[in-house]
Amino acid sequence: MKAIRVAAYGSPDAMTLTELDDPVPGDNEVLIDVAAASVNPIDWKIVSGAMKAFIPLPLPFTPGVDAAGTVIAVGRNVTTLAPGDEVMGFIGIVGAYATQAVVDAARLARIPASMRFQQAAAIPAASLTAWQALHEHGALQAGQSVLIHAAAGGVGSVAVQLARLAGARVTGTASAGSRDYVLGLGATEVIDYAAEDFAARTAAFDLVLDLVGGATQDRSWSVLKPDGILVSTVSKPDPARGRDVGARGVNFATRADGPLLASLAALYGSGDLRTHIHATYPLARAAQALTTNMAGHVRGKLVIDMK
């Protein structure tokens, strides 16, 4: 098999494409012939070393959390999948930038019949993150108002659509160039973060989804209604700030969940959800894909095509 390898933390440019022995699935695992993987911010954060205190990894490792492909072998305890099944999954914190991957079967869902591998690879981590943020941690209800930061990005794009499906009124922050894209996903309003201060919308939202962190997170407290919720995928919101405004904050790590992913896959299969692929790269150009993601302003997802 071929795989991207990280021998030392640092720039994505130091990653290498290497030939490795084919992996063998354990009792509860499947071996996937990977057709495509997607790029997520966690990938370059891990490669850079920014996450090594929280996610220690033995070197070298293969980055990538999202994969889609065809099952080619199963462990002896696996009864839910069989060779030939086309699957996708949030496979773990590393391992997807390769032509083969061993994955716990519980992390996987079948790909809808009408979907290409490139589209499927773009779904798992972003969709699971958006769903868990809005529904499990944000307790989103129909009729509520939600503000989604970075609404044109991978997670933001899904969150806008899921919030709309839940019957919420959705406002997103994005660049002026992404305004029509975010409106097309179902947002009622888009705030151009370069031209308007979103924090001027005092006590306007029941829920804020923070996908940015830093000053954006700090300033988000002021726009929450009493008893509102600030959900962040980036860092833990300050509890003292929450008490000051009568709101609460939540930080969480995305949970792999095959059955939930299968439910989300059905929404994509029916057309209720859609994904946008900003650009596709061959495996040999994985470093360029990570560098592009690091620079920001990606609309939807970047995908690495193994074939």
XYZ file of C-alpha atoms in Angstrom:
307
model
C 0.000 0.000 0.000
C 0.962 3.645 -0.392
C 0.698 6.081 2.496
C 1.646 9.609 3.446
C 4.031 9.513 6.403
C 4.982 12.115 8.982
C 8.435 11.368 10.430
C 8.731 14.600 12.449
C 6.310 17.329 13.487
C 6.448 20.466 11.383
C 5.483 21.652 7.918
C 3.273 19.479 5.683
C 6.008 19.856 3.055
C 8.123 17.391 5.044
C 5.566 14.592 4.604
C 6.581 11.741 2.313
C 4.706 9.231 0.148
C 5.907 5.779 1.153
C 5.300 2.111 0.298
C 4.209 0.060 3.337
C 3.103 -3.499 3.961
C -0.617 -4.064 3.585
C -2.348 -3.975 7.008
C -4.365 -6.877 8.451
C -7.688 -6.272 10.230
C -8.166 -7.313 13.861
C -11.157 -9.274 15.121
C -13.512 -6.268 15.187
C -12.006 -4.405 12.251
C -12.309 -4.219 8.492
C -9.684 -3.523 5.852
C -10.714 -0.818 3.388
C -9.377 -0.162 -0.074
C -9.445 3.617 0.364
C -10.714 5.552 -2.646
C -10.744 9.030 -1.095
C -10.019 10.908 2.114
C -10.931 14.425 3.140
C -8.834 17.152 4.735
C -9.798 18.539 8.133
C -8.130 21.238 10.263
C -7.246 18.605 12.863
C -4.989 16.979 10.234
C -2.588 19.894 9.874
C -2.795 20.708 13.577
C -1.575 17.187 14.317
C 1.092 17.284 11.583
C 2.425 20.628 12.871
C 2.808 19.323 16.412
C 0.253 21.761 17.821
C -1.764 18.865 19.269
C 1.040 16.596 20.492
C 0.474 17.465 24.162
C -3.160 16.370 23.856
C -2.847 13.672 21.185
C 0.533 11.948 21.588
C 1.363 9.794 18.575
C 4.262 7.478 17.805
C 6.306 8.660 14.854
C 6.064 8.090 11.966
C 2.314 8.188 11.407
C -0.160 8.597 8.547
C -2.512 11.591 8.940
C -6.197 11.765 8.067
C -9.458 11.097 9.919
C -11.998 10.639 7.084
C -11.975 7.791 4.567
C -14.297 6.269 1.984
C -13.725 3.100 0.006
C -14.507 -0.584 -0.425
C -14.240 -3.299 2.217
C -11.724 -5.949 1.108
C -11.451 -8.042 4.293
C -13.198 -8.313 7.672
C -12.194 -9.542 11.128
C -13.716 -12.711 12.509
C -16.163 -10.869 14.801
C -17.512 -8.513 12.128
C -21.024 -9.411 10.974
C -22.347 -6.015 9.850
C -20.076 -5.586 6.830
C -18.673 -7.825 4.114
C -16.070 -7.601 1.346
C -17.423 -5.475 -1.478
C -19.398 -3.094 0.745
C -18.756 0.576 0.005
C -18.273 2.450 3.263
C -17.240 5.757 4.796
C -16.194 6.719 8.270
C -14.495 8.923 10.806
C -11.834 6.227 11.088
C -9.764 7.606 13.962
C -7.391 10.469 14.619
C -4.914 9.268 11.949
C -4.608 6.778 9.097
C -6.750 7.978 6.190
C -4.095 9.357 3.819
C -3.313 5.910 2.458
C -4.551 3.477 -0.166
C -5.588 1.012 2.560
C -6.764 1.456 6.145
C -7.808 -0.810 9.007
C -10.882 0.525 10.806
C -13.109 -0.524 13.691
C -16.336 -1.668 12.019
C -18.432 0.335 14.510
C -17.061 3.564 13.041
C -18.342 2.895 9.521
C -21.527 3.418 7.547
C -22.491 2.299 4.075
C -22.334 4.879 1.299
C -25.657 5.750 -0.396
C -25.907 4.119 -3.809
C -25.984 7.405 -5.710
C -22.901 8.867 -4.012
C -19.338 9.030 -5.328
C -16.421 8.137 -3.063
C -15.114 11.715 -3.155
C -18.411 13.033 -1.819
C -18.605 10.304 0.813
C -15.110 11.045 2.110
C -16.119 14.652 2.752
C -19.003 13.691 5.027
C -18.040 11.794 8.211
C -16.070 14.059 10.572
C -17.739 17.310 9.509
C -21.272 15.901 9.644
C -20.805 14.100 12.958
C -19.266 17.246 14.446
C -22.083 19.486 13.231
C -24.823 17.126 14.432
C -23.293 16.541 17.845
C -22.640 20.262 18.313
C -26.176 21.338 17.479
C -28.267 18.511 18.887
C -26.280 16.695 21.583
C -24.483 19.695 23.091
C -26.544 22.656 21.880
C -30.017 21.127 22.406
C -31.242 23.000 19.335
C -35.024 23.348 19.049
C -37.316 24.438 16.237
C -37.933 28.167 16.278
C -34.639 29.036 17.943
C -32.032 31.392 16.497
C -28.519 30.068 15.930
C -25.312 31.860 14.939
C -22.749 29.691 13.130
C -19.223 31.041 12.804
C -17.193 30.012 9.729
C -20.442 28.990 8.095
C -18.882 28.337 4.681
C -16.314 25.829 5.982
C -16.569 22.054 6.227
C -18.383 21.818 9.567
C -20.146 25.156 9.159
C -21.657 24.167 5.816
C -23.229 21.067 7.353
C -24.315 22.894 10.502
C -26.217 25.514 8.498
C -28.148 22.771 6.704
C -28.843 20.736 9.843
C -30.030 23.788 11.753
C -32.359 24.680 8.895
C -33.718 21.118 8.831
C -34.353 21.421 12.584
C -36.529 24.490 12.001
C -34.104 27.042 13.414
C -33.431 30.526 12.105
C -29.813 30.467 10.952
C -27.323 33.323 10.775
C -23.808 32.602 9.571
C -20.560 34.548 9.603
C -18.529 34.278 6.406
C -16.610 36.331 3.881
C -18.494 38.489 1.396
C -17.546 36.059 -1.379
C -19.265 33.180 0.420
C -22.512 35.028 1.142
C -24.549 33.454 -1.657
C -23.131 30.013 -0.910
C -24.171 30.171 2.756
C -27.601 31.555 1.891
C -27.988 28.692 -0.565
C -27.372 26.223 2.244
C -30.359 27.597 4.116
C -29.118 30.506 6.210
C -31.563 33.352 6.669
C -28.788 35.903 7.009
C -25.030 36.112 6.500
C -22.792 38.513 8.421
C -19.680 39.574 6.513
C -17.126 39.351 9.310
C -14.871 41.880 7.567
C -17.583 44.518 7.268
C -19.842 44.065 10.305
C -19.242 43.375 13.975
C -21.379 40.358 14.808
C -21.036 41.212 18.520
C -23.338 44.194 17.965
C -26.230 41.700 17.781
C -26.659 41.776 21.571
C -28.704 38.934 23.098
C -29.918 37.791 19.691
C -29.233 34.036 19.657
C -30.231 30.931 21.579
C -27.154 29.052 20.363
C -23.756 30.026 18.991
C -21.591 27.430 17.255
C -17.964 28.538 17.521
C -15.678 26.951 14.919
C -13.019 29.679 15.187
C -12.024 30.192 18.828
C -9.910 33.028 20.219
C -11.396 36.510 20.078
C -14.379 35.241 18.089
C -15.316 32.932 20.946
C -14.745 35.621 23.586
C -16.981 38.089 21.784
C -19.722 35.524 21.199
C -20.938 35.635 24.804
C -22.554 39.030 24.262
C -24.856 37.793 21.494
C -26.399 34.967 23.541
C -29.849 35.205 25.076
C -30.213 34.366 28.772
C -29.919 30.558 29.145
C -28.247 30.434 25.739
C -25.473 27.983 24.852
C -22.047 28.604 23.334
C -20.759 25.369 21.757
C -17.141 25.301 20.614
C -15.187 22.626 18.778
C -11.976 24.619 19.250
C -11.485 25.418 22.957
C -13.304 25.449 26.283
C -15.444 28.574 26.753
C -14.762 30.550 29.936
C -17.365 29.525 32.577
C -17.025 32.901 34.330
C -18.031 34.727 31.147
C -21.017 32.436 30.873
C -22.135 33.191 34.419
C -21.845 36.920 33.707
C -24.420 36.720 30.906
C -26.551 33.869 32.249
C -25.450 31.433 29.554
C -23.279 28.329 29.469
C -20.443 27.063 27.327
C -19.562 23.601 26.016
C -16.407 22.263 24.375
C -16.378 18.736 22.981
C -14.426 16.279 20.857
C -16.289 14.598 18.023
C -17.372 11.022 18.717
C -17.179 8.335 16.038
C -20.643 6.801 15.666
C -21.467 4.424 12.811
C -25.265 4.377 13.336
C -25.450 8.181 13.556
C -23.290 8.453 10.438
C -25.663 6.063 8.661
C -28.597 8.347 9.539
C -26.719 11.357 8.225
C -25.744 9.430 5.083
C -29.447 8.835 4.427
C -30.029 12.603 4.528
C -27.322 13.056 1.906
C -28.756 10.217 -0.151
C -32.209 11.825 -0.129
C -30.855 15.256 -1.035
C -31.805 16.860 2.296
C -28.087 17.459 2.890
C -25.441 18.204 0.300
C -21.698 18.609 0.331
C -19.486 20.935 -1.663
C -15.988 19.875 -2.704
C -13.765 22.931 -3.023
C -10.886 21.031 -4.681
C -9.527 17.506 -5.156
C -5.852 16.479 -4.915
C -3.983 13.255 -5.709
C -2.334 11.488 -2.767
C 1.102 12.688 -3.880
C -0.072 16.292 -3.363
C -1.444 15.801 0.146
C 0.952 18.453 1.471
C -0.568 21.037 -0.860
C -4.056 20.050 0.300
C -3.078 20.611 3.945
C -1.401 23.915 3.139
C -4.538 25.102 1.338
C -6.683 24.150 4.322
C -4.304 25.948 6.694
C -4.685 29.150 4.683
C -8.442 29.200 5.276
C -11.222 30.439 2.982
C -12.043 26.905 1.823
C -15.687 26.591 0.846
C -16.885 23.150 1.913
C -14.231 20.423 1.865
C -10.919 19.466 0.271
C -10.601 15.850 -0.832
C -7.639 13.565 -1.548
C -8.314 11.071 -4.344
C -6.311 7.848 -4.051
C -7.011 6.568 -7.553
